[in-house]
PDB file of C-alpha atoms in Angstrom:
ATOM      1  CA  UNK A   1       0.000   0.000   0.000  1.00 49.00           C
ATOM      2  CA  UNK A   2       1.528   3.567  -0.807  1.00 54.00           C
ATOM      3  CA  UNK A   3       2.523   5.483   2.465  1.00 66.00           C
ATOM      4  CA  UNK A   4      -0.403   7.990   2.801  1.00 63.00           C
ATOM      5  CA  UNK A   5       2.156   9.885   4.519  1.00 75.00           C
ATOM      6  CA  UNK A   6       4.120  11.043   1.290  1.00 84.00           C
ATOM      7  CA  UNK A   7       0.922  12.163  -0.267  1.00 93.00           C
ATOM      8  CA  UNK A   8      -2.004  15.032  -0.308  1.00 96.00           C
ATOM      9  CA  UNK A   9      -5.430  13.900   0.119  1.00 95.00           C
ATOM     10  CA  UNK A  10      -6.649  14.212  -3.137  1.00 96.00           C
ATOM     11  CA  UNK A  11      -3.543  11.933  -4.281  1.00 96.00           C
ATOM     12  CA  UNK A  12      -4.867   9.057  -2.291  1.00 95.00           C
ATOM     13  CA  UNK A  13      -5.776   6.142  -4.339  1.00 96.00           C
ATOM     14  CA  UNK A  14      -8.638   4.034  -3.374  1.00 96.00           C
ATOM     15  CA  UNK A  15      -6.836   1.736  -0.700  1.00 95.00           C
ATOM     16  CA  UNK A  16      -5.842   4.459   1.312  1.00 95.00           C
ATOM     17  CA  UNK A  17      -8.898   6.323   1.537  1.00 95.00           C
ATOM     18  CA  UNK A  18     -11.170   3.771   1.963  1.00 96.00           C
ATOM     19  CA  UNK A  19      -8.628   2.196   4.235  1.00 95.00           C
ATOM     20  CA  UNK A  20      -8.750   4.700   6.721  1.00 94.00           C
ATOM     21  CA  UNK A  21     -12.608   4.750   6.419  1.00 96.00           C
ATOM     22  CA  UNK A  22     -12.730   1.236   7.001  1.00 96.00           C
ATOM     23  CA  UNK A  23     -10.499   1.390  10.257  1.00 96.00           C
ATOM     24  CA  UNK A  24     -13.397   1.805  12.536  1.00 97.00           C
ATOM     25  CA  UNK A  25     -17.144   1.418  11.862  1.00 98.00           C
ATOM     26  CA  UNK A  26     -20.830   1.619  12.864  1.00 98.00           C
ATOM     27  CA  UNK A  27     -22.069  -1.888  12.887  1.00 98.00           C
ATOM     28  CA  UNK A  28     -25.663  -3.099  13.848  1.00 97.00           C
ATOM     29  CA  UNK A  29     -27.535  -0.961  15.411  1.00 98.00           C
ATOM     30  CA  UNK A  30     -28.179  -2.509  18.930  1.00 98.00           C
ATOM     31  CA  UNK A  31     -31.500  -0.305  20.455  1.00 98.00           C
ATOM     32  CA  UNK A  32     -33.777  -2.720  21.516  1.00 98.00           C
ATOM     33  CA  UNK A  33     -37.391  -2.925  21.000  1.00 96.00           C
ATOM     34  CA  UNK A  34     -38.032  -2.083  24.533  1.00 96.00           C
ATOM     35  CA  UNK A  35     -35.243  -0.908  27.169  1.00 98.00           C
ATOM     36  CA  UNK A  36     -34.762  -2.551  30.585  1.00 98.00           C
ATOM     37  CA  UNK A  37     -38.349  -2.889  32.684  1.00 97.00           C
ATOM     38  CA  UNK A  38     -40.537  -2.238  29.723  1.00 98.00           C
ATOM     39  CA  UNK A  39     -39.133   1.018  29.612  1.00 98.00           C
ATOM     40  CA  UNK A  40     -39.710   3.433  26.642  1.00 98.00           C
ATOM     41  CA  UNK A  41     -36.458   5.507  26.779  1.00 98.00           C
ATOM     42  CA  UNK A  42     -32.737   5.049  28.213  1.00 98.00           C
ATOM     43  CA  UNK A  43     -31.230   8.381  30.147  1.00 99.00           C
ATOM     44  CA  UNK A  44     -27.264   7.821  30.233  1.00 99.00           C
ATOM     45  CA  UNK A  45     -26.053  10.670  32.522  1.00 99.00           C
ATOM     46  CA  UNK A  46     -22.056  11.290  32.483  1.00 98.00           C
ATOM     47  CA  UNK A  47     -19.704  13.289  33.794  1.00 98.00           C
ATOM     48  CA  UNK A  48     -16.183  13.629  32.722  1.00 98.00           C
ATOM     49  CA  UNK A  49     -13.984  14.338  35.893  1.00 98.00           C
ATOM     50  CA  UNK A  50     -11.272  16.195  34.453  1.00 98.00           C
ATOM     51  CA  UNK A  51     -10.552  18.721  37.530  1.00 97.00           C
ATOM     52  CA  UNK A  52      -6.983  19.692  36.727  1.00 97.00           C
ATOM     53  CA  UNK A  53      -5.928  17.371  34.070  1.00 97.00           C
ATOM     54  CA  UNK A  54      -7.152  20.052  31.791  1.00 93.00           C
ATOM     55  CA  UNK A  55      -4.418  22.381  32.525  1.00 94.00           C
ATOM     56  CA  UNK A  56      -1.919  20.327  33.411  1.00 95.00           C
ATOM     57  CA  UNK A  57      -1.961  18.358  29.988  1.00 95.00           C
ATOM     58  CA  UNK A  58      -0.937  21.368  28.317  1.00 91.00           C
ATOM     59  CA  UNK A  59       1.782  21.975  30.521  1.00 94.00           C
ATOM     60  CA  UNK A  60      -0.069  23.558  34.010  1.00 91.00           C
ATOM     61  CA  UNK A  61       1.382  26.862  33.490  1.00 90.00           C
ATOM     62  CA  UNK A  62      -2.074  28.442  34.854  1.00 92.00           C
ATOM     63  CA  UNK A  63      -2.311  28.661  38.164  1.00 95.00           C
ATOM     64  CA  UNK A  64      -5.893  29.812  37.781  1.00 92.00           C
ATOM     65  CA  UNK A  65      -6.899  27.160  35.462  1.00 90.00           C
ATOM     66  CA  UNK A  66      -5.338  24.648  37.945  1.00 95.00           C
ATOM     67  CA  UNK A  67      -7.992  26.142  40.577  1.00 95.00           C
ATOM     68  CA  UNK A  68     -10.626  25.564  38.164  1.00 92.00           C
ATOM     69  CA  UNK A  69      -9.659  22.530  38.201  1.00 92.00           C
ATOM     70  CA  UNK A  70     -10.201  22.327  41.783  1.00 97.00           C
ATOM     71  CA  UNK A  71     -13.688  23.589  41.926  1.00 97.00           C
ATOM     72  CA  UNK A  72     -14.553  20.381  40.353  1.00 97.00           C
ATOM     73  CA  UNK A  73     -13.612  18.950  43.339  1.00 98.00           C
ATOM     74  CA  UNK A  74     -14.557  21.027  46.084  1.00 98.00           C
ATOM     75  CA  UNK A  75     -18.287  22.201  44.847  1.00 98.00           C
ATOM     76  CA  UNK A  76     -18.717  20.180  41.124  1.00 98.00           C
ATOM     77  CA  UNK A  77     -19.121  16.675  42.275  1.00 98.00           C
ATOM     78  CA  UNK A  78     -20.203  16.918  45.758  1.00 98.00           C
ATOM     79  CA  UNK A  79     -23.245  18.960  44.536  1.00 98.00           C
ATOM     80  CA  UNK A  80     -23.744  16.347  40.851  1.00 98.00           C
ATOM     81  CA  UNK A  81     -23.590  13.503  44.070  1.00 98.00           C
ATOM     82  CA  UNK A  82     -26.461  15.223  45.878  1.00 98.00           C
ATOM     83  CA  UNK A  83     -28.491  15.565  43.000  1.00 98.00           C
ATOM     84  CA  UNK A  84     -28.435  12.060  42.044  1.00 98.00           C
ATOM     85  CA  UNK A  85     -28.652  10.755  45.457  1.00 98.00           C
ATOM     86  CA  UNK A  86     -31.942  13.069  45.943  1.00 98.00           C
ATOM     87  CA  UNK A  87     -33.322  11.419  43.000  1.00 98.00           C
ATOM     88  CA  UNK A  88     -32.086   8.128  43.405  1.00 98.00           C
ATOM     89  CA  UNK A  89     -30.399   7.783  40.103  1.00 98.00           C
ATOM     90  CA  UNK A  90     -27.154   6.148  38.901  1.00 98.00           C
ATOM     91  CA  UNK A  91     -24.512   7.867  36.691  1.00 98.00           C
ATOM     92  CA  UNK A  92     -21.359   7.799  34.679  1.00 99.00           C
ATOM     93  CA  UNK A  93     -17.903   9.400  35.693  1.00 99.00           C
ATOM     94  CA  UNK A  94     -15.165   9.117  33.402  1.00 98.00           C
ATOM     95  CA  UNK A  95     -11.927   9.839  35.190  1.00 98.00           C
ATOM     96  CA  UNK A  96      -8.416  10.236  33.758  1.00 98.00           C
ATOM     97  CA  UNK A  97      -5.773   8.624  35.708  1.00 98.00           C
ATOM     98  CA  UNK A  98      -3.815  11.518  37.450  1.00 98.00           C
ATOM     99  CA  UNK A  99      -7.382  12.642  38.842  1.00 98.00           C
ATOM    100  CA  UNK A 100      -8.259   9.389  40.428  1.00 98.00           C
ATOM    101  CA  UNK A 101      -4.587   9.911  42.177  1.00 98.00           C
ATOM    102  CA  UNK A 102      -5.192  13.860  42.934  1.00 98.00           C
ATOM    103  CA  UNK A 103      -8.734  12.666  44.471  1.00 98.00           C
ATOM    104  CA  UNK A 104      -8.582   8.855  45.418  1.00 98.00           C
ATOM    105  CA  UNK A 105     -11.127   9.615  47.792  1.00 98.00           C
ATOM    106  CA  UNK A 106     -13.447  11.199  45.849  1.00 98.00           C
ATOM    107  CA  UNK A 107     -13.584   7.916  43.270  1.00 98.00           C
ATOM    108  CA  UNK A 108     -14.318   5.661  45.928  1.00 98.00           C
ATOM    109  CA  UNK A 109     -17.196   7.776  46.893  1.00 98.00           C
ATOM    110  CA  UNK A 110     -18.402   8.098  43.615  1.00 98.00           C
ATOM    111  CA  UNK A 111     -18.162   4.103  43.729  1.00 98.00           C
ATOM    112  CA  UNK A 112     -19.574   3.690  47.027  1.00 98.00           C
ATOM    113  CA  UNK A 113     -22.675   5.599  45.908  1.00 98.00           C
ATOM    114  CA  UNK A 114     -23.351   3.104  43.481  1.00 98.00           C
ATOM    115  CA  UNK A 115     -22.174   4.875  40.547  1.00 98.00           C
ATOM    116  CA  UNK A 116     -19.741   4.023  37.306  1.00 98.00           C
ATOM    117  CA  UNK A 117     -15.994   5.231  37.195  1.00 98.00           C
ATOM    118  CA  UNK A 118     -14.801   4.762  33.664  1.00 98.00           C
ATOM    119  CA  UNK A 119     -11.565   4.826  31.864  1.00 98.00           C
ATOM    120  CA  UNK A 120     -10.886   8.516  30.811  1.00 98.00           C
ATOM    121  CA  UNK A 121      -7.123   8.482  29.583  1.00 98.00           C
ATOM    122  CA  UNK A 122      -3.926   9.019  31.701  1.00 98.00           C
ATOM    123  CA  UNK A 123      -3.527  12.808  32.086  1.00 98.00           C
ATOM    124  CA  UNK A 124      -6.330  13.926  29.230  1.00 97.00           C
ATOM    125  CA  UNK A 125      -3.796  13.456  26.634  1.00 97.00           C
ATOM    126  CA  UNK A 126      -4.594  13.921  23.023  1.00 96.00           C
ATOM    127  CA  UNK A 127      -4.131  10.332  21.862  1.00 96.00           C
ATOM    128  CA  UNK A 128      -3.640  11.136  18.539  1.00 96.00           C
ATOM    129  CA  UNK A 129      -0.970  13.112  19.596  1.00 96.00           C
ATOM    130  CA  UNK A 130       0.949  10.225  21.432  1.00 97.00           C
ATOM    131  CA  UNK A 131       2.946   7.723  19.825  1.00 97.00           C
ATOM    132  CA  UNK A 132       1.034   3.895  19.670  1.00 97.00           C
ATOM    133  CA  UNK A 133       3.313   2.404  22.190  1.00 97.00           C
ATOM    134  CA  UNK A 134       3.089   5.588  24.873  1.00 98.00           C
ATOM    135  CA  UNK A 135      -0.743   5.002  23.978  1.00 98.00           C
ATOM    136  CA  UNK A 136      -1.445   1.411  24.924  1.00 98.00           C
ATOM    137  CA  UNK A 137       0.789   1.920  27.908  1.00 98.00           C
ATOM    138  CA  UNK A 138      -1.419   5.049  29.231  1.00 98.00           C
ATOM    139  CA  UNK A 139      -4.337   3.236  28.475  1.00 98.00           C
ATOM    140  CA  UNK A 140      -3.615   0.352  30.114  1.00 98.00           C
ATOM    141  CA  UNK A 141      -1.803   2.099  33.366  1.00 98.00           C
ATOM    142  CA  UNK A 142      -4.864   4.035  33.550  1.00 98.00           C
ATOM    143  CA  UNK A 143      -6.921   0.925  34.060  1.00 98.00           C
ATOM    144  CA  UNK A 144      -4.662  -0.424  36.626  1.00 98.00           C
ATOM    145  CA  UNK A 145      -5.036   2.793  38.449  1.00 98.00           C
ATOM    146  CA  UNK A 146      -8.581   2.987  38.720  1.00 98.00           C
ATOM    147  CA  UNK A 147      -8.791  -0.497  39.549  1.00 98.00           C
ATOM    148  CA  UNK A 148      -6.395  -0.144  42.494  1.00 98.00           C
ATOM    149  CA  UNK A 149      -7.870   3.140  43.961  1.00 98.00           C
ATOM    150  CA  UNK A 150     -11.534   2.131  43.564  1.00 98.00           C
ATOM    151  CA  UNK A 151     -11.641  -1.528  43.640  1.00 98.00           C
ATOM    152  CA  UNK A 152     -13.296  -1.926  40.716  1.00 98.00           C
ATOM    153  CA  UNK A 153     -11.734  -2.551  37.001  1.00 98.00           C
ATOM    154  CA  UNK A 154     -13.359   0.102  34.446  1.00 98.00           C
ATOM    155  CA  UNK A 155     -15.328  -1.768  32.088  1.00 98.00           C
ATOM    156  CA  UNK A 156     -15.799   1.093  29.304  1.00 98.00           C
ATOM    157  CA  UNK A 157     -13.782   4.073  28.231  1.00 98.00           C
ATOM    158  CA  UNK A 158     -14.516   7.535  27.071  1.00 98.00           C
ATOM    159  CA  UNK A 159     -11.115   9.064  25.126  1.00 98.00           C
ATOM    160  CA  UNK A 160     -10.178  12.280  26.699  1.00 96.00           C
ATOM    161  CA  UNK A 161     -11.862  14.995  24.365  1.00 95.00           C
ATOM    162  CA  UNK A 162     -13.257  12.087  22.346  1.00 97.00           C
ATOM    163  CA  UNK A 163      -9.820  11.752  20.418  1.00 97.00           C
ATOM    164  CA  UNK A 164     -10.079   8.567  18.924  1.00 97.00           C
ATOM    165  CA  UNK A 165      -6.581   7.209  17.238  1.00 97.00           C
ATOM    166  CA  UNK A 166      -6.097   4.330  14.869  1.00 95.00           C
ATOM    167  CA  UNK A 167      -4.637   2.263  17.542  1.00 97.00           C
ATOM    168  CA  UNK A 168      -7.326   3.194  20.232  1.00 98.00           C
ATOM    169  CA  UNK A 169      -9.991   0.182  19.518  1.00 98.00           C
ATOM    170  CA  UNK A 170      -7.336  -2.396  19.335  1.00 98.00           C
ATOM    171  CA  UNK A 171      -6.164  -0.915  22.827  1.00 98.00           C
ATOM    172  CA  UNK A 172      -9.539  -1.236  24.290  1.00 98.00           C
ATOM    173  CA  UNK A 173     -10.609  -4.611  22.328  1.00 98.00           C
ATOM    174  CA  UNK A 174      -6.915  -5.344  24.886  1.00 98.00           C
ATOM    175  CA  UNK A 175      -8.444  -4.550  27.962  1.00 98.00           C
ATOM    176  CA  UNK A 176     -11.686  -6.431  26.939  1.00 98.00           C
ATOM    177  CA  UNK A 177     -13.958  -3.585  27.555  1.00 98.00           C
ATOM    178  CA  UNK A 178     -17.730  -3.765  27.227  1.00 98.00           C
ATOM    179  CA  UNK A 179     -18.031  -0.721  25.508  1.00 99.00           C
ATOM    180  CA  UNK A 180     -16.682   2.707  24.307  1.00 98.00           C
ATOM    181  CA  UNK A 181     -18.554   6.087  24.515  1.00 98.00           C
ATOM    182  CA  UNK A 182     -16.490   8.794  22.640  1.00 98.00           C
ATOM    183  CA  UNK A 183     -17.504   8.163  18.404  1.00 98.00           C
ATOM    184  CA  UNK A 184     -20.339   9.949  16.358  1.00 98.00           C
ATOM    185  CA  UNK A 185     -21.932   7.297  13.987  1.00 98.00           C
ATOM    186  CA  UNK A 186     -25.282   7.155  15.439  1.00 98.00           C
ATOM    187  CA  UNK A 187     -28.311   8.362  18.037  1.00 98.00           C
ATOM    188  CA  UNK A 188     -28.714   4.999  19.354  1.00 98.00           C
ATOM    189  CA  UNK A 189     -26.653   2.076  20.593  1.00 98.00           C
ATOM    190  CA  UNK A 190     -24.451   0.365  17.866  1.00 98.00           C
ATOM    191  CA  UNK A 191     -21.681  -2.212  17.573  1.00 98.00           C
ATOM    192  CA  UNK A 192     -18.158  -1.394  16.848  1.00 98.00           C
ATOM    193  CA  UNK A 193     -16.547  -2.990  13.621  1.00 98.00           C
ATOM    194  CA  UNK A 194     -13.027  -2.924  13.309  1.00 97.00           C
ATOM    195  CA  UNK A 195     -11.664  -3.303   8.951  1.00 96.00           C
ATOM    196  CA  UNK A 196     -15.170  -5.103   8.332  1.00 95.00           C
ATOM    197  CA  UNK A 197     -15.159  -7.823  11.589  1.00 97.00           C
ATOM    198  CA  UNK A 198     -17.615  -6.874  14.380  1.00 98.00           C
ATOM    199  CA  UNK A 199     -15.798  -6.289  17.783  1.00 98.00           C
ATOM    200  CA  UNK A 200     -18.532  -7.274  20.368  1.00 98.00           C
ATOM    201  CA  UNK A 201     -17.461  -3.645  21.749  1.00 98.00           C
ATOM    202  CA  UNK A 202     -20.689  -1.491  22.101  1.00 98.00           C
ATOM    203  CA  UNK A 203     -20.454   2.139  21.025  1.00 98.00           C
ATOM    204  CA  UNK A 204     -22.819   4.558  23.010  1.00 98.00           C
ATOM    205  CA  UNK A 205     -22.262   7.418  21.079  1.00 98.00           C
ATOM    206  CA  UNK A 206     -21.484  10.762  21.983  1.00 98.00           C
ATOM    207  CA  UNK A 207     -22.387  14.559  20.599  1.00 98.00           C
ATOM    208  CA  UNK A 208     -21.136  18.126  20.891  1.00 97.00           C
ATOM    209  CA  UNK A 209     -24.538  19.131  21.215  1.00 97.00           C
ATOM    210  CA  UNK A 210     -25.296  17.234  24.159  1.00 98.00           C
ATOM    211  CA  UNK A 211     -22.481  18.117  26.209  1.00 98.00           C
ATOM    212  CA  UNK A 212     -22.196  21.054  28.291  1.00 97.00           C
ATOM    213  CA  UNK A 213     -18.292  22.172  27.632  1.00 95.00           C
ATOM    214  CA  UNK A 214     -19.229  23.481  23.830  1.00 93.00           C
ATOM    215  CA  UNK A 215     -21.486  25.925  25.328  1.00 95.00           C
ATOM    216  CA  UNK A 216     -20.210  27.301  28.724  1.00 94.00           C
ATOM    217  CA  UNK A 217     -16.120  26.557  28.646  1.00 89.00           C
ATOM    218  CA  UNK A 218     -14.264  29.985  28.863  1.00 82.00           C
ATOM    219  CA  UNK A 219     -10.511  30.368  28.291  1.00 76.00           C
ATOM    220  CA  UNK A 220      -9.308  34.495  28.037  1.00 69.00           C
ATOM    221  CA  UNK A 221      -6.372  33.681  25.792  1.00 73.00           C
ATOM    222  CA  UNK A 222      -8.113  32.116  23.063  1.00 74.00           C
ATOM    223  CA  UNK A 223     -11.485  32.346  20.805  1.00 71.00           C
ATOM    224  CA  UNK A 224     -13.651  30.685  23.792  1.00 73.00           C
ATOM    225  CA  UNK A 225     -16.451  32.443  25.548  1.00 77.00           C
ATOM    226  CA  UNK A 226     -19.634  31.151  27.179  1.00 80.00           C
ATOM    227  CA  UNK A 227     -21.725  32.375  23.747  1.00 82.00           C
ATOM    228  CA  UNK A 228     -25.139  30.197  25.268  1.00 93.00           C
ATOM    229  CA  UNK A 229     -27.853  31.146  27.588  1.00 95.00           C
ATOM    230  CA  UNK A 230     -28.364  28.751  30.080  1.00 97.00           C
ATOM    231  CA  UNK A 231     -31.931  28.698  29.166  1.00 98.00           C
ATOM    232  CA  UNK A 232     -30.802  28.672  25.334  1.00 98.00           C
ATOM    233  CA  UNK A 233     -28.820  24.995  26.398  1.00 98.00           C
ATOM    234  CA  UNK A 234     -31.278  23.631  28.505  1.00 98.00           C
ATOM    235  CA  UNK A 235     -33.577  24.058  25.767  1.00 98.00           C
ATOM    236  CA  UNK A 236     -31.118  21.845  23.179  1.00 98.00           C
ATOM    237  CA  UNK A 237     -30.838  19.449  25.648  1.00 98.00           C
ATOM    238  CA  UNK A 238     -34.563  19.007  26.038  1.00 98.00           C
ATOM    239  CA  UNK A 239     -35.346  18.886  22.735  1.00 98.00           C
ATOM    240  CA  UNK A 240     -32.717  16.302  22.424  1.00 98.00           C
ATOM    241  CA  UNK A 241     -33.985  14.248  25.386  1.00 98.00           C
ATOM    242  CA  UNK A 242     -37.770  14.512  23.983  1.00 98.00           C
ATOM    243  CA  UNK A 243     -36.161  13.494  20.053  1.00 98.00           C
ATOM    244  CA  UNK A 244     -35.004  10.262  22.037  1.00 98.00           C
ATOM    245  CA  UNK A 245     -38.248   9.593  23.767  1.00 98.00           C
ATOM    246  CA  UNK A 246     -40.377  10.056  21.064  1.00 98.00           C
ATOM    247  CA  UNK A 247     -37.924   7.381  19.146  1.00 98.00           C
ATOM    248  CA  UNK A 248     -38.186   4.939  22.297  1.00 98.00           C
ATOM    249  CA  UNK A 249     -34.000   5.264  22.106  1.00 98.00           C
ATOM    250  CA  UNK A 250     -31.073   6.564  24.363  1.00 98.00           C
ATOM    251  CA  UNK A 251     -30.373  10.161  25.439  1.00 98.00           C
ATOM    252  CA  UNK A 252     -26.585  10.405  26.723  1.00 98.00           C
ATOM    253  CA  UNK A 253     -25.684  13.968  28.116  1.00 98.00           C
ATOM    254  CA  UNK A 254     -22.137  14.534  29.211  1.00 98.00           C
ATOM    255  CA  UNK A 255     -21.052  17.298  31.727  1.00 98.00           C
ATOM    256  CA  UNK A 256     -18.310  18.498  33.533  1.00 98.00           C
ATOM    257  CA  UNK A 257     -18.179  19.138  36.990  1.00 98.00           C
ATOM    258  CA  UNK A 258     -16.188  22.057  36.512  1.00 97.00           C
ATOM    259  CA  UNK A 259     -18.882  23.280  34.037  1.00 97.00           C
ATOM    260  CA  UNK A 260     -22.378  22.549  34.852  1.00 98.00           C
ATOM    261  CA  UNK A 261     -22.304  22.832  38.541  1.00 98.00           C
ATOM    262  CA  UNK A 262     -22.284  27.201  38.549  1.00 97.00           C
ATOM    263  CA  UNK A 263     -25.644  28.456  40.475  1.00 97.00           C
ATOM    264  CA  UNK A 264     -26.786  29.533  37.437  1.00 97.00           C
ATOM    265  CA  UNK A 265     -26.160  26.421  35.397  1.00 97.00           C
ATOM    266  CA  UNK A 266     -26.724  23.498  37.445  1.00 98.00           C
ATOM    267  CA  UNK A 267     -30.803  24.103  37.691  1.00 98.00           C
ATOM    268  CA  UNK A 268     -30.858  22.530  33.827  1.00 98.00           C
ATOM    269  CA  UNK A 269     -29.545  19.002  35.235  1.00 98.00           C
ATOM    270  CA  UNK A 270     -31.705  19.384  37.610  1.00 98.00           C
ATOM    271  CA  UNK A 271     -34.794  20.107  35.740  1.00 98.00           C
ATOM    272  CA  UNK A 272     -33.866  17.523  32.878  1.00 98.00           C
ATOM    273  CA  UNK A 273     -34.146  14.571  35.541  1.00 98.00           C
ATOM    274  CA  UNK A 274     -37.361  16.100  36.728  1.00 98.00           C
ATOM    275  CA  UNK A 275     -38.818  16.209  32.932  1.00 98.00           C
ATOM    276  CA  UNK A 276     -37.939  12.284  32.668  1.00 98.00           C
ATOM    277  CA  UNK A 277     -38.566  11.186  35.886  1.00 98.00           C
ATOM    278  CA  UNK A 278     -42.003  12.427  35.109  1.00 98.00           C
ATOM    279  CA  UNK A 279     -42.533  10.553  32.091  1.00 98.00           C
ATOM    280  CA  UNK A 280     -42.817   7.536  34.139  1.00 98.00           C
ATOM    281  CA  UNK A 281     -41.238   5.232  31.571  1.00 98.00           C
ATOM    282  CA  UNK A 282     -38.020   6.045  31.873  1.00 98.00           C
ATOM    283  CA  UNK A 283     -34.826   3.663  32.499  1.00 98.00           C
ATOM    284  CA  UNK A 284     -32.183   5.910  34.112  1.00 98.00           C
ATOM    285  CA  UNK A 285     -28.307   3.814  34.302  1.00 98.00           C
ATOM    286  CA  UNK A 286     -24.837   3.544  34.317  1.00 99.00           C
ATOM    287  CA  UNK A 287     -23.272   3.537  31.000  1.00 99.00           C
ATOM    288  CA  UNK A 288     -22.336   0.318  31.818  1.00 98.00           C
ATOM    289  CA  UNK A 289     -25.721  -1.566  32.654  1.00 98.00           C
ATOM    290  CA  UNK A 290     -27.278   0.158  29.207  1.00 98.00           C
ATOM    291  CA  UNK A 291     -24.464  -1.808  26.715  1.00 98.00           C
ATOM    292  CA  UNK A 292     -24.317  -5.068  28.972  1.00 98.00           C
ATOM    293  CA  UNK A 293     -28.760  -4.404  28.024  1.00 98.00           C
ATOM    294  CA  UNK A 294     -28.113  -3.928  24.282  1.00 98.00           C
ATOM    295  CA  UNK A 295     -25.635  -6.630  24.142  1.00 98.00           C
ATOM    296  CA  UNK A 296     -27.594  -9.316  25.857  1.00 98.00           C
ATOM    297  CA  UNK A 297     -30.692  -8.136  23.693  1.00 98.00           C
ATOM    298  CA  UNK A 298     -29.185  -8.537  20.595  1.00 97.00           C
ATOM    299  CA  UNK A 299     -27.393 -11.856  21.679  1.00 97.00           C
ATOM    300  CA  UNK A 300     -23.682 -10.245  21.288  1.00 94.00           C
TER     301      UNK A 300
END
């Protein structure tokens, strides 16, 4: 095959293009004809635990970024763990590596709540920015570290900043995970193929329009400013949590602690559990329980 790497795009011939298109794919699509208790609609609710791993994978020059960071900590998941708790819901936390170490207790309450802690990368590295080798030896380091803080060995991984590499599903088929939540291909549960051979992985796909950072993140040095209402994003998200009802499928929102938790903010998390709760046919869980659903469903 010619090295894609000594030519332009439009150059490519037909192996390398549809090589690389190939590398990873949507499979079958795994909703089910009815979700877990008869239930009409899934509600996946995640949070990626960042806290400081933001600043410090670009070098942690920011001392004010690396107290951002620390709200996180200190207000964003103590108040997300109240919420839940007062509703009686479980959730997803996605925690890179060096914040399970800056925070081991905070992961094993998270855990002891009855919530998911998922894989989340080593320091919220840009893993197509890593070598493969440095890769599978974050990835798998990661697990270890999660494992031996909490107890518990992640079962699914969410790529920091959903930066998925060419080497990332053969890392993760690896560590035998149940599933991966960080690709695009669909609204609904699907399994992963991998050059035309079906994984067994499950893919709960992701969005930038269900996720809270695209809306409220603010950095002063570059091009980023909360441009969104909170009203304006609570209204996306309901539209996208009625889209998913009305199609009897899943609605996955993922927030940051650091983001969503503001007084001003944190009433839309709050009202979206109220609007499903009230639907009465709702199945709220762990990322984990809805692909172990779809897979048994679809005898996977």
């Amino acid at each position: 095959m010619t090295d894609a790497n000594e030519l332009l795009p439009w150059q490519w011939p037909e192996e390398i293009w549809r090589g690389k298109v190939e590398q990873v794919r949507a499979g079958r699509n795994l909703k089910p004809a009815r979700w877990k208790n008869g239930a009409r609609c899934a509600v996946a609710l995640s949070f990626d635990v960042d806290h400081e791993t933001n600043e410090l994978r670009d070098g942690g020059k920011s001392v004010g970024r690396l107290s951002w960071g620390q709200y996180g900590n200190r207000v964003g998941v103590p108040r997300i763990l109240d919420l839940l708790k007062r509703h009686d819901i479980p959730a997803s936390f996605f925690v890179p590596a060096v914040t399970a170490l800056l925070y081991p207790e905070e992961q094993r309450r998270i855990v002891g709540a009855g919530h998911e802690i998922g894989l989340h990368g080593w320091i919220h590295e840009v893993n197509t920015a890593v070598p493969a080798a440095n890769e599978r030896e974050l990835h798998l380091r990661s697990a270890d570290t999660l494992e031996t803080i909490t107890g518990i060995r992640p079962v699914g991984m969410r790529t920091p900043s959903w930066d998925f590499s060419e080497v990332t599903l053969a890392i993760e088929r690896e560590l035998g995970l149940l599933y991966d939540s960080s690709l695009f291909a669909d609204d609904d549960p699907y399994e992963i193929v991998e050059k035309g051979e079906a994984t067994g992985i499950v893919e709960l796909p992701v969005e930038w329009i269900r996720d809270d950072a695209p809306y409220l993140s603010m950095n002063r040095f570059q091009a980023l400013r909360p441009y969104t209402s909170p009203e304006a994003v609570f209204d996306i998200f309901r539209r996208e949590f009625e889209g998913a009802y009305a199609d009897g499928g899943l609605f996955l929102l993922t927030m940051h602690p650091h983001v969503i938790t503001y007084r001003s903010r944190f009433w839309i998390l709050e009202e979206l559990v109220r609007l499903a709760k009230a639907k009465g046919d709702c199945w709220f869980a762990t990322h984990a329980e809805i692909a172990a659903y779809v897979k048994a469903e679809a005898g996977i």
